PDB file of C-alpha atoms in Angstrom:
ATOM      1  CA  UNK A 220      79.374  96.788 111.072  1.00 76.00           C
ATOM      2  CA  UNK A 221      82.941  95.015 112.226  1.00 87.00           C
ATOM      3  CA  UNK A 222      85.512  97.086 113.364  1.00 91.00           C
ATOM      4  CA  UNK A 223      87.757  96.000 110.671  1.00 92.00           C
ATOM      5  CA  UNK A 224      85.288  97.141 108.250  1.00 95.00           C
ATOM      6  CA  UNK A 225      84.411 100.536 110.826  1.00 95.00           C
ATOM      7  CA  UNK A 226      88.319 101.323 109.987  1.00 95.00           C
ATOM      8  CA  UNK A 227      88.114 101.139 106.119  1.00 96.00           C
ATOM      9  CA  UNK A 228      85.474 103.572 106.149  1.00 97.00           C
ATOM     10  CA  UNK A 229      87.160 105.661 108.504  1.00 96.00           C
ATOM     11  CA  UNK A 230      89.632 105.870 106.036  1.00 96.00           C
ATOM     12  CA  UNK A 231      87.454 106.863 103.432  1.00 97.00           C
ATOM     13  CA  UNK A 232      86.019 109.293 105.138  1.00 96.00           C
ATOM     14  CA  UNK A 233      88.082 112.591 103.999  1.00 97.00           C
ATOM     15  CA  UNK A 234      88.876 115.604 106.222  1.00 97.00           C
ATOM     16  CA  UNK A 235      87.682 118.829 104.505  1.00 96.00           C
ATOM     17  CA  UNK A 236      90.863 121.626 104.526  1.00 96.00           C
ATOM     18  CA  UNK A 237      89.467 124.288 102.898  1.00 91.00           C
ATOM     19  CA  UNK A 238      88.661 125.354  99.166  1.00 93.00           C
ATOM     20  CA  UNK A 239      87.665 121.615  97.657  1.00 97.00           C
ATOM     21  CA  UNK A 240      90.755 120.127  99.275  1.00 98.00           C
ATOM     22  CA  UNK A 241      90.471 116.939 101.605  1.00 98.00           C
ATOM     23  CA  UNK A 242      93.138 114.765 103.667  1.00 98.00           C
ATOM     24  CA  UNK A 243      93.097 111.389 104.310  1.00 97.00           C
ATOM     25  CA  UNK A 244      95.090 109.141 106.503  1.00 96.00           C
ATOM     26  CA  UNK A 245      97.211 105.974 105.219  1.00 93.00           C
ATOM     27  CA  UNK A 246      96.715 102.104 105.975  1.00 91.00           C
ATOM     28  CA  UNK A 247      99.819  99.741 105.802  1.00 85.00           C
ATOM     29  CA  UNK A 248      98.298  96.520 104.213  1.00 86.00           C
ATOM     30  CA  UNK A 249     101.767  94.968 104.225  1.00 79.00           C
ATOM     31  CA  UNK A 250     103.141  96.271 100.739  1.00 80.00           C
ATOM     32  CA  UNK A 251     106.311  98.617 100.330  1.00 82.00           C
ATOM     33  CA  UNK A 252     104.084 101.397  99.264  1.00 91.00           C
ATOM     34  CA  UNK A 253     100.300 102.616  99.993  1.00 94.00           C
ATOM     35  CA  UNK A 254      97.408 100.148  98.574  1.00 94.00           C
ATOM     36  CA  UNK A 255      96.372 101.889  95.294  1.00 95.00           C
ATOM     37  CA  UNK A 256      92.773 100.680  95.958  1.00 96.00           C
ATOM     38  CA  UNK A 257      93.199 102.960  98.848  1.00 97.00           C
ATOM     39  CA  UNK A 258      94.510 106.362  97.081  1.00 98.00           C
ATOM     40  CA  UNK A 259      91.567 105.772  94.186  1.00 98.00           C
ATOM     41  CA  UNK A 260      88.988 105.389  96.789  1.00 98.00           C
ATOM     42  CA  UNK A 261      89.705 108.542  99.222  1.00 98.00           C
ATOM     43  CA  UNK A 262      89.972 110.537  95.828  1.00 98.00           C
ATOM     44  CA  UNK A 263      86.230 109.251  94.463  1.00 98.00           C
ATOM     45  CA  UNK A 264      85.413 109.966  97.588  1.00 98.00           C
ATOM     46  CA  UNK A 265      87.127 113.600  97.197  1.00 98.00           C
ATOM     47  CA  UNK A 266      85.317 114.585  94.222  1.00 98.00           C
ATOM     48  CA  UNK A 267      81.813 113.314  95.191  1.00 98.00           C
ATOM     49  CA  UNK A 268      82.214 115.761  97.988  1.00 97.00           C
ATOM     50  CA  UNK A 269      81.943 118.281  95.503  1.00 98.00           C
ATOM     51  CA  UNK A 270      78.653 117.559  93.710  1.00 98.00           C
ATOM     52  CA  UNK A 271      75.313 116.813  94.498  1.00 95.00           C
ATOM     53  CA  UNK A 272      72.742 114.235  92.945  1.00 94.00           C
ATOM     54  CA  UNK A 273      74.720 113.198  90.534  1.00 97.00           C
ATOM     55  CA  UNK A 274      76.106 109.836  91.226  1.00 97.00           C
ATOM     56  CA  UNK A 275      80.077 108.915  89.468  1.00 98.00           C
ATOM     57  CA  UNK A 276      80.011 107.188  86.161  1.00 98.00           C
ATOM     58  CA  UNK A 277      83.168 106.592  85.269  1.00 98.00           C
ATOM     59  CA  UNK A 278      86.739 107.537  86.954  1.00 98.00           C
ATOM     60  CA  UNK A 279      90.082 107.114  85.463  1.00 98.00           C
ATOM     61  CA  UNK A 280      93.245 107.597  87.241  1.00 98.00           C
ATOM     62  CA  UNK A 281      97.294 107.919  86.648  1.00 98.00           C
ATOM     63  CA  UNK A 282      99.652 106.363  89.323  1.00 98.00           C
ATOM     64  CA  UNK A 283     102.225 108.576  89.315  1.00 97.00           C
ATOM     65  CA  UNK A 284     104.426 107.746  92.434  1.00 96.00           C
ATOM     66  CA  UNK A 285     104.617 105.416  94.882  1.00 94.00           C
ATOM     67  CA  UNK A 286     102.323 106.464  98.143  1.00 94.00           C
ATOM     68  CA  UNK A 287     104.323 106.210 101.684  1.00 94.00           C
ATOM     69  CA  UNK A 288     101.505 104.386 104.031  1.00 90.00           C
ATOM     70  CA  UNK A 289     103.118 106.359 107.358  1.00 91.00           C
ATOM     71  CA  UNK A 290     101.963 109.512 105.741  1.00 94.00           C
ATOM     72  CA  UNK A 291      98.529 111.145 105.151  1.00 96.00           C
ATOM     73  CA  UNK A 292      97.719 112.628 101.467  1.00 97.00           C
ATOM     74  CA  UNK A 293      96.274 115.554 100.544  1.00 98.00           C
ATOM     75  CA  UNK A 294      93.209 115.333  97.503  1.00 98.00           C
ATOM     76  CA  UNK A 295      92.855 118.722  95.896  1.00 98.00           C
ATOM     77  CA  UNK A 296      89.561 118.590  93.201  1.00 98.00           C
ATOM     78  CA  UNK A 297      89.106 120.655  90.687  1.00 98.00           C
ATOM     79  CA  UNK A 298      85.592 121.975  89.736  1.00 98.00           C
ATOM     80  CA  UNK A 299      86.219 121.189  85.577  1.00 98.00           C
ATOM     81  CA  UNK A 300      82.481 121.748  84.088  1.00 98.00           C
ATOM     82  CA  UNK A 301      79.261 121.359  85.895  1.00 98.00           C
ATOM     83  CA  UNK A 302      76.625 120.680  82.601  1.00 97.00           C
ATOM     84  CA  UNK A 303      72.725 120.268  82.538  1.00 97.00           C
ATOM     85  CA  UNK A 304      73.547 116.490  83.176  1.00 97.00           C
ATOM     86  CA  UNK A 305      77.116 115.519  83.615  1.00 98.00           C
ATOM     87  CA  UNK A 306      79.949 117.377  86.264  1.00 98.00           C
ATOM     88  CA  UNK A 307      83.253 116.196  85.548  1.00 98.00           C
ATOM     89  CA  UNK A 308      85.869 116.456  88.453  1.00 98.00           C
ATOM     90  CA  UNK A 309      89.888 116.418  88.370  1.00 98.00           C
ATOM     91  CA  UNK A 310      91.146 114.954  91.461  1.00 98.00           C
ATOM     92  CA  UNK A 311      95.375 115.645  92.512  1.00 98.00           C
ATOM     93  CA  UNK A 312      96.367 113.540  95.100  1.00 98.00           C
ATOM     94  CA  UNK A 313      99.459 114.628  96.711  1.00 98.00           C
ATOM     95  CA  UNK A 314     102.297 113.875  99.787  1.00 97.00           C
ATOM     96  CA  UNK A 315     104.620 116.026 100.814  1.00 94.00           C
ATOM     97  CA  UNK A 316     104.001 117.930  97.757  1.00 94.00           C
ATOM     98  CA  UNK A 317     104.947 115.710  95.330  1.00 97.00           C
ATOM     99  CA  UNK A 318     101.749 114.325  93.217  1.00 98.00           C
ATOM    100  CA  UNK A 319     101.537 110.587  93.546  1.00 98.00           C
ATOM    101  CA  UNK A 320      97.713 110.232  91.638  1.00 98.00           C
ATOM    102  CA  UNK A 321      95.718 112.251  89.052  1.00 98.00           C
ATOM    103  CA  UNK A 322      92.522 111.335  87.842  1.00 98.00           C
ATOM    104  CA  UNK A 323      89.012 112.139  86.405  1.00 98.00           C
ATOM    105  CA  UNK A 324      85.468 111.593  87.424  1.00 98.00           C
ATOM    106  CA  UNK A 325      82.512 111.937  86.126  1.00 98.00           C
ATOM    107  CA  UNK A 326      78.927 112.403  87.435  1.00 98.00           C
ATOM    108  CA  UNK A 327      75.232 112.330  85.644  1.00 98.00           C
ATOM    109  CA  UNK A 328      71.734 113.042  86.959  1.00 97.00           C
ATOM    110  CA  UNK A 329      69.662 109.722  87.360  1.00 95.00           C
ATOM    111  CA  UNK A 330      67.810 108.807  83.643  1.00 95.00           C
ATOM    112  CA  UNK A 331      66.450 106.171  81.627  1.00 95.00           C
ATOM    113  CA  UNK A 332      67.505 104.816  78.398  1.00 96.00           C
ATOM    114  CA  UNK A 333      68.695 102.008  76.600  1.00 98.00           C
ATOM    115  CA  UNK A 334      69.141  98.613  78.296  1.00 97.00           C
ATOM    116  CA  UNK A 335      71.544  95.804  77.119  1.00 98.00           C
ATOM    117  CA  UNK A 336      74.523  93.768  79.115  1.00 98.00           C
ATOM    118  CA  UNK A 337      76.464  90.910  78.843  1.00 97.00           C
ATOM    119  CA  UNK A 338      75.584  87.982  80.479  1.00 98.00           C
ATOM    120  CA  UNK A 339      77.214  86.833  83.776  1.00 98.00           C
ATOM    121  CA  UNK A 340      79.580  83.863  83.204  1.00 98.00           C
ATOM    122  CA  UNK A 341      79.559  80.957  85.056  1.00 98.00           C
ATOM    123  CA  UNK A 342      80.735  80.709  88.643  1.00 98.00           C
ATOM    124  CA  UNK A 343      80.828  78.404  91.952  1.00 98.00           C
ATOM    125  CA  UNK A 344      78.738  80.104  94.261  1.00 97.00           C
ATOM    126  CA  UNK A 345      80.198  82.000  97.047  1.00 97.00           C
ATOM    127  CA  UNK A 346      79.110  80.041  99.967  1.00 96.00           C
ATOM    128  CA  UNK A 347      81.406  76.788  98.092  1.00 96.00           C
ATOM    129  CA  UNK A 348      84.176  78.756  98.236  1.00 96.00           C
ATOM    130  CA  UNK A 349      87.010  79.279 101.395  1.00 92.00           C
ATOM    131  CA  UNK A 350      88.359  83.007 102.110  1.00 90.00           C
ATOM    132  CA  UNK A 351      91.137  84.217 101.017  1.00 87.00           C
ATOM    133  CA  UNK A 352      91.930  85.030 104.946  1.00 83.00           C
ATOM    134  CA  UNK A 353      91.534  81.312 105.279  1.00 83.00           C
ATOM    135  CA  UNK A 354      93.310  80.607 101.583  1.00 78.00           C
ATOM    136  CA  UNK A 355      95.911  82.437 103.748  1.00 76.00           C
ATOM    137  CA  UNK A 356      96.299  81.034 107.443  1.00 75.00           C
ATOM    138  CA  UNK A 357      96.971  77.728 105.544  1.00 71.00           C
ATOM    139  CA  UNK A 358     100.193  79.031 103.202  1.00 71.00           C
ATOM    140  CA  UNK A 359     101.227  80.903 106.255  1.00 68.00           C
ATOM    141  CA  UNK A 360     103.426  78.816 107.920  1.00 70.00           C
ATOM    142  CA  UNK A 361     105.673  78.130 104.566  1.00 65.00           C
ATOM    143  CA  UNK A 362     105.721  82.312 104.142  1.00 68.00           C
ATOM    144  CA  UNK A 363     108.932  84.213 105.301  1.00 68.00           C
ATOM    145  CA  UNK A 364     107.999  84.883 108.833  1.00 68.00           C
ATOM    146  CA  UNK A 365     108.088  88.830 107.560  1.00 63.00           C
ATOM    147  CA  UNK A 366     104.631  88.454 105.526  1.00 65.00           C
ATOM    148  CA  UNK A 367     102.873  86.346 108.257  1.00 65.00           C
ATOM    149  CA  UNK A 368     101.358  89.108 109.989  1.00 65.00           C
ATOM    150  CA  UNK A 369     100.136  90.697 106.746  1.00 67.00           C
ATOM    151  CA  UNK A 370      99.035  87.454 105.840  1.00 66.00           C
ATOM    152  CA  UNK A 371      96.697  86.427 108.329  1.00 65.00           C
ATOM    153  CA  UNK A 372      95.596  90.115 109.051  1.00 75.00           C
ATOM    154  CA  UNK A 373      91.563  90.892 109.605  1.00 81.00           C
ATOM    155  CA  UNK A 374      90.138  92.326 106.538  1.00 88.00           C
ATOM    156  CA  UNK A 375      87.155  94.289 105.821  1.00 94.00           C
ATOM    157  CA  UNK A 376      86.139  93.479 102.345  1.00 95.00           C
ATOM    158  CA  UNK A 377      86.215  89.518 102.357  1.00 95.00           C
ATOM    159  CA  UNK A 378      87.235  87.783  99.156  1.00 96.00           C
ATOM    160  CA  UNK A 379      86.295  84.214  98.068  1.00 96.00           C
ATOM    161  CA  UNK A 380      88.816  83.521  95.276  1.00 95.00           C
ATOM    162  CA  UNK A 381      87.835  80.959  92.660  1.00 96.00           C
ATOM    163  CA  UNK A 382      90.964  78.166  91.959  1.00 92.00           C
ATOM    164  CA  UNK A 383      93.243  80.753  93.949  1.00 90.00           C
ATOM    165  CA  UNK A 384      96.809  80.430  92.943  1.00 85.00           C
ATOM    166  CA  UNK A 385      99.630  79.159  95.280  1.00 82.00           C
ATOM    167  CA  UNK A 386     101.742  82.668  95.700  1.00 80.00           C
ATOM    168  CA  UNK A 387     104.976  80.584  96.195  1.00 79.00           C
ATOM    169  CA  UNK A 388     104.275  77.892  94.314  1.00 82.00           C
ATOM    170  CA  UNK A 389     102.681  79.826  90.999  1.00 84.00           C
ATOM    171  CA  UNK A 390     102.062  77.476  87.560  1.00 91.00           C
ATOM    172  CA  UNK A 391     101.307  79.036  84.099  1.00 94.00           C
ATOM    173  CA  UNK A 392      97.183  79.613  83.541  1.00 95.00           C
ATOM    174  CA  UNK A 393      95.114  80.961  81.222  1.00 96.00           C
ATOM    175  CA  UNK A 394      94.996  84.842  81.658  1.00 97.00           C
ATOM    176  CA  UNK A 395      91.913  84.698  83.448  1.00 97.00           C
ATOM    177  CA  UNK A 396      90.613  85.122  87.459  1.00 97.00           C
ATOM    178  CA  UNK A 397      87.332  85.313  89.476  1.00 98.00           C
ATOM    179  CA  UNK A 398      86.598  85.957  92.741  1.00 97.00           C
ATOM    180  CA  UNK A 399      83.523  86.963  94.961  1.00 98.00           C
ATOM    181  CA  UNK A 400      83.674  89.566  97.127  1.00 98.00           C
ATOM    182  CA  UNK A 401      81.817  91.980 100.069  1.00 97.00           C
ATOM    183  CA  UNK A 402      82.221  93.899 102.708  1.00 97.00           C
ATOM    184  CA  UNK A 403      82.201  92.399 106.112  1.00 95.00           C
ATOM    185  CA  UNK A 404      79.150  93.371 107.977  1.00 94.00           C
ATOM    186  CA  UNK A 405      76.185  96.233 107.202  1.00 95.00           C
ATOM    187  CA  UNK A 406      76.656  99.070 105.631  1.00 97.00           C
ATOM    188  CA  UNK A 407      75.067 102.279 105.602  1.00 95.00           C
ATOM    189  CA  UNK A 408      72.492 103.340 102.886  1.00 95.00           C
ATOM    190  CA  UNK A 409      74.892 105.889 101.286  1.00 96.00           C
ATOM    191  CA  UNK A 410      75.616 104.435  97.241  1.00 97.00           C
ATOM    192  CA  UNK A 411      78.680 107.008  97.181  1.00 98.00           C
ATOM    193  CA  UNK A 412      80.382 105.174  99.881  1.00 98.00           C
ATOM    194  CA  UNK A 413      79.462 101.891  98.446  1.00 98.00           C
ATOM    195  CA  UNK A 414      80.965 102.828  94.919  1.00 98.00           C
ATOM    196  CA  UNK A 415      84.308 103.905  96.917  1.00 98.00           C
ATOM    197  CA  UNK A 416      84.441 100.304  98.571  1.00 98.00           C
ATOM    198  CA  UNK A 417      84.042  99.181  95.458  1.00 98.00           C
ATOM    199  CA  UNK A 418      86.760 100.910  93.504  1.00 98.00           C
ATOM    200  CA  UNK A 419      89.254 100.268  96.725  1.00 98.00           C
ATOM    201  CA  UNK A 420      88.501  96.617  96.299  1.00 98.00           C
ATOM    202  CA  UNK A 421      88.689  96.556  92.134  1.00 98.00           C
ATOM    203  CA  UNK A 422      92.626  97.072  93.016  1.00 97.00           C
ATOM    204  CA  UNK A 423      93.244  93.648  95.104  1.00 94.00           C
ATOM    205  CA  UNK A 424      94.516  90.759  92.643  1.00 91.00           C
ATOM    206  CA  UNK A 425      94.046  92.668  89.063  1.00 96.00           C
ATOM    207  CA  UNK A 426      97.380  93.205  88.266  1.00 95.00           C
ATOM    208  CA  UNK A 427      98.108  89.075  88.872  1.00 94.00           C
ATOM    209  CA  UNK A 428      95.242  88.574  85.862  1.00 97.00           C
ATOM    210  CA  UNK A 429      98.137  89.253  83.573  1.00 97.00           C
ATOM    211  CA  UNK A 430     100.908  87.009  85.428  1.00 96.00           C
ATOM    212  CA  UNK A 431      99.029  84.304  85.299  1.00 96.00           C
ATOM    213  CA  UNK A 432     100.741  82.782  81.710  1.00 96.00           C
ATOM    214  CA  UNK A 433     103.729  83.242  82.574  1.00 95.00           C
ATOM    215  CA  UNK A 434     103.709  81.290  86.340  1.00 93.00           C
ATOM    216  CA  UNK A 435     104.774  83.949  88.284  1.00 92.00           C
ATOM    217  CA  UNK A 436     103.545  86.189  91.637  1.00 89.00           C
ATOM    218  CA  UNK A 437     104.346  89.074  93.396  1.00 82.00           C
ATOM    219  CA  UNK A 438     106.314  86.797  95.433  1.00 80.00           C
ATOM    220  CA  UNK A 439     108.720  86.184  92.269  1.00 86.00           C
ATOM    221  CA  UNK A 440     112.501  87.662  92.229  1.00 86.00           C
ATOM    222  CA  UNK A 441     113.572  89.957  90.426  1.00 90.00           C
ATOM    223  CA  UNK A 442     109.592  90.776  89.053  1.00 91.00           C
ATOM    224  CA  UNK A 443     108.947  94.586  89.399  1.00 93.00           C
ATOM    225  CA  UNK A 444     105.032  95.173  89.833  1.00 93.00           C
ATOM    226  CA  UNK A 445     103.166  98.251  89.855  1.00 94.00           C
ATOM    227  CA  UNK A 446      99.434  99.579  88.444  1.00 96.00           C
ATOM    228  CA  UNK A 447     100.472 102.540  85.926  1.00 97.00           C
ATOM    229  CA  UNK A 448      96.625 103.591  85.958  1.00 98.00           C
ATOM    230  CA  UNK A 449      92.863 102.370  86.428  1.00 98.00           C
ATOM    231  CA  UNK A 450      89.408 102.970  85.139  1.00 98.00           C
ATOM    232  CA  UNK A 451      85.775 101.944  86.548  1.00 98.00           C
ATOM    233  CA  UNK A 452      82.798 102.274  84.905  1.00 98.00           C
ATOM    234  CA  UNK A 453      79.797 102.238  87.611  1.00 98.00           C
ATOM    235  CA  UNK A 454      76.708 100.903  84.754  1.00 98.00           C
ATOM    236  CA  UNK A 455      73.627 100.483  87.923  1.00 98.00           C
ATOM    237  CA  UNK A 456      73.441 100.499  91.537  1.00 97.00           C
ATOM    238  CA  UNK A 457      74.780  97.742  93.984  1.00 98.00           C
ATOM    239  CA  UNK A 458      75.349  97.519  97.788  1.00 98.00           C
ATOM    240  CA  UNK A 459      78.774  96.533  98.784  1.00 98.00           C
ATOM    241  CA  UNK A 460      77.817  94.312 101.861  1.00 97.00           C
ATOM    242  CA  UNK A 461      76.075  91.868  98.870  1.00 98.00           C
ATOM    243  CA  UNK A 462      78.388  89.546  97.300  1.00 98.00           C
ATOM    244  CA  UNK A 463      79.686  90.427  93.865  1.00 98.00           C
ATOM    245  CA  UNK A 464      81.525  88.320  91.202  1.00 98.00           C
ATOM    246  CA  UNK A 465      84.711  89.945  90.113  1.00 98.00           C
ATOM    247  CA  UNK A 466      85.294  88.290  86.559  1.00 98.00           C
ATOM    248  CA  UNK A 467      88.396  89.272  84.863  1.00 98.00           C
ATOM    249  CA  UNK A 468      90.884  88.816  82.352  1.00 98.00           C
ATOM    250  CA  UNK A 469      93.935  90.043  80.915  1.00 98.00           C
ATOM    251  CA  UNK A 470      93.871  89.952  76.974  1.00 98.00           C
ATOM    252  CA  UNK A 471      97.585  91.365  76.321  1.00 98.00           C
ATOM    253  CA  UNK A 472     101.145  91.757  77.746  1.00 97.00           C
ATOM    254  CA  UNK A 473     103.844  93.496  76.041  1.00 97.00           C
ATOM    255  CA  UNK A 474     106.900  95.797  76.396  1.00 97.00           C
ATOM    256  CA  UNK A 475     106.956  94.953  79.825  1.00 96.00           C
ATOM    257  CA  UNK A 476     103.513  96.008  80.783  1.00 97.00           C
ATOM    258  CA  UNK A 477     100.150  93.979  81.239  1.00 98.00           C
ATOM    259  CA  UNK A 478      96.153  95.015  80.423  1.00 98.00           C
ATOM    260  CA  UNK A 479      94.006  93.840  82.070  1.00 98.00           C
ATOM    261  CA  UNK A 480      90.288  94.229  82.420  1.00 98.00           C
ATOM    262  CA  UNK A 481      87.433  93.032  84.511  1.00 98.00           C
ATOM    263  CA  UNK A 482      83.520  93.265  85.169  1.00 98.00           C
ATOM    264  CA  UNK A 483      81.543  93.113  88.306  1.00 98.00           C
ATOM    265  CA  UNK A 484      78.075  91.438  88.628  1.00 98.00           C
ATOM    266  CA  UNK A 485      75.701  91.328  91.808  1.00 98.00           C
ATOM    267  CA  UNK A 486      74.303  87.493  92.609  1.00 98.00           C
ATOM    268  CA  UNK A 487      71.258  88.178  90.183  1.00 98.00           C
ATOM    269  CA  UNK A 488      73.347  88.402  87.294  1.00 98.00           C
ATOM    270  CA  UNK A 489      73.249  92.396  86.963  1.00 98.00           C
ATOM    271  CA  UNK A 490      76.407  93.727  85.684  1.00 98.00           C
ATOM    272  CA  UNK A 491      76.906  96.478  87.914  1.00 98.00           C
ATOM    273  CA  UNK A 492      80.424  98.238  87.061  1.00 98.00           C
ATOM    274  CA  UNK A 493      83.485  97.357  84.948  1.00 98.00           C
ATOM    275  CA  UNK A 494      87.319  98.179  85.397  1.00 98.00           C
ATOM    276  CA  UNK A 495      90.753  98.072  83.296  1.00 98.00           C
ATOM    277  CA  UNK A 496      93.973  98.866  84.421  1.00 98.00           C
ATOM    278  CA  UNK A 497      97.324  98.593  82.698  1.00 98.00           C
ATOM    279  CA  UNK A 498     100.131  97.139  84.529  1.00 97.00           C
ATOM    280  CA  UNK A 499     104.281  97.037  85.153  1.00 96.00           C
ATOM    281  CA  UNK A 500     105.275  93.802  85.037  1.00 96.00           C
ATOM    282  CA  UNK A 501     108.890  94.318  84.507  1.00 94.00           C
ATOM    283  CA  UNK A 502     111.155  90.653  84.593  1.00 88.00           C
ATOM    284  CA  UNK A 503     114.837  92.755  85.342  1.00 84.00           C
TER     285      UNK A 503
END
């Protein structure tokens, strides 16, 4: 495993303080606030602490506040219902005792049953694709010298976009992205960690899906940005350090907010988890 990719699951890895509460530290990507990839990943990884054999299903989370990356946050998880089949979690996430996340998750034994999925749309393979760490060390010179650092940083979970957009140089698209994606280096065997990778990375470049029409970028003035909440569905099993196509697509913006949605297939064509997320996209 890299030791870029040895910190991210550091980071993941919770501290237990007592009665189903866990701490986590913070990582400053280079945005004003904490990663929200980050916050939904330490608290999957919060309530799966809580249950055994019974991998997460689905999670769906609130953004409530902005998270301060020079300050650790506390998960508390509630024990909701443990059934014959499903346990269903509520996970606070909290710093300096404000709450800046709630969520759900939900577990459920292993079974068999019914078998149908969409088929995986059509994609350049990964290996004819550059980085987006590369994508980046070329705009970097024409960046404000502030965002150069954040820029060209080492990254664990390596992502290959597909027709990447220019950040300062955006033009109007069709609402729609792809990208492949994995973690740098082997992982260990353990699918709970490799469903938190995965639900930290279903955070980088979703909320763009729905700027895409209207040529415009994080990097825009006077554009307020933030993810209001976020749901993944985990369908089958996957391993993180495999590449994975991130499809996804943004069917609506309105009143100042943007939907977006996207689904997740393995290099065989399995479609292994899906994701939505509603937006701020605020032009002041």
């Amino acid at each position: 495993m890299l030791e870029v990719t040895k910190k991210l699951v550091d980071l993941l890895d919770l501290s237990p303080i007592g009665d189903d509460h866990f701490q986590g530290d913070s990582e400053d990507l280079g945005f004003p606030n904490v990663f929200g990839g980050q916050v939904l990943g330490q608290a999957l990884m919060a309530a799966s602490r809580t249950v055994e054999g019974r991998p997460c299903h689905s999670l769906h989370a609130y953004f409530l506040r902005p998270g301060n990356h020079s300050m650790p946050i506390d998960y508390e998880v509630q024990r909701v219902r443990d059934g014959g089949s499903f346990s269903v979690r509520r996970v606070i996430a909290r710093q300096a005792g404000k709450e800046i996340l709630t969520g759900s998750m939900s577990f459920q034994v292993a079974e068999e049953g019914f078998e149908h999925q969409l088929e995986m749309p059509d994609a350049p393979a990964p290996d004819s694709l550059k980085s987006e760490h590369e994508w980046s060390r070329l705009i970097a010179p024409h960046a404000p010298e502030k965002m150069r650092k954040s820029l060209t940083r080492d990254r664990p979970i390596e992502i290959r976009p597909v027709d990447p957009v220019n950040p300062f140089k955006p033009e109007k698209r069709p609402p729609h992205k792809q990208s492949w994606l994995r973690a740098q280096g082997k992982l260990p065997d353990d699918p709970v960690l490799h469903q938190c990778l995965l639900t930290y990375a279903s955070d980088f470049h979703f909320l763009g899906t729905s700027l895409n029409p209207h040529g415009v970028t994080f990097n825009t003035k006077n554009l307020q940005v933030a993810s209001l909440d976020h749901a993944i569905w985990f369908h089958r099993g996957f391993r993180m350090d495999e590449w994975l196509l991130y499809d996804k697509d943004s069917p609506s913006a309105s009143a100042g907010r943007g939907f977006n949605r996207g689904n997740v297939f393995n290099q065989d064509g399995v479609l292994v988890a899906s994701t939505t997320q509603e937006a701020l996209i605020r032009q002041r």
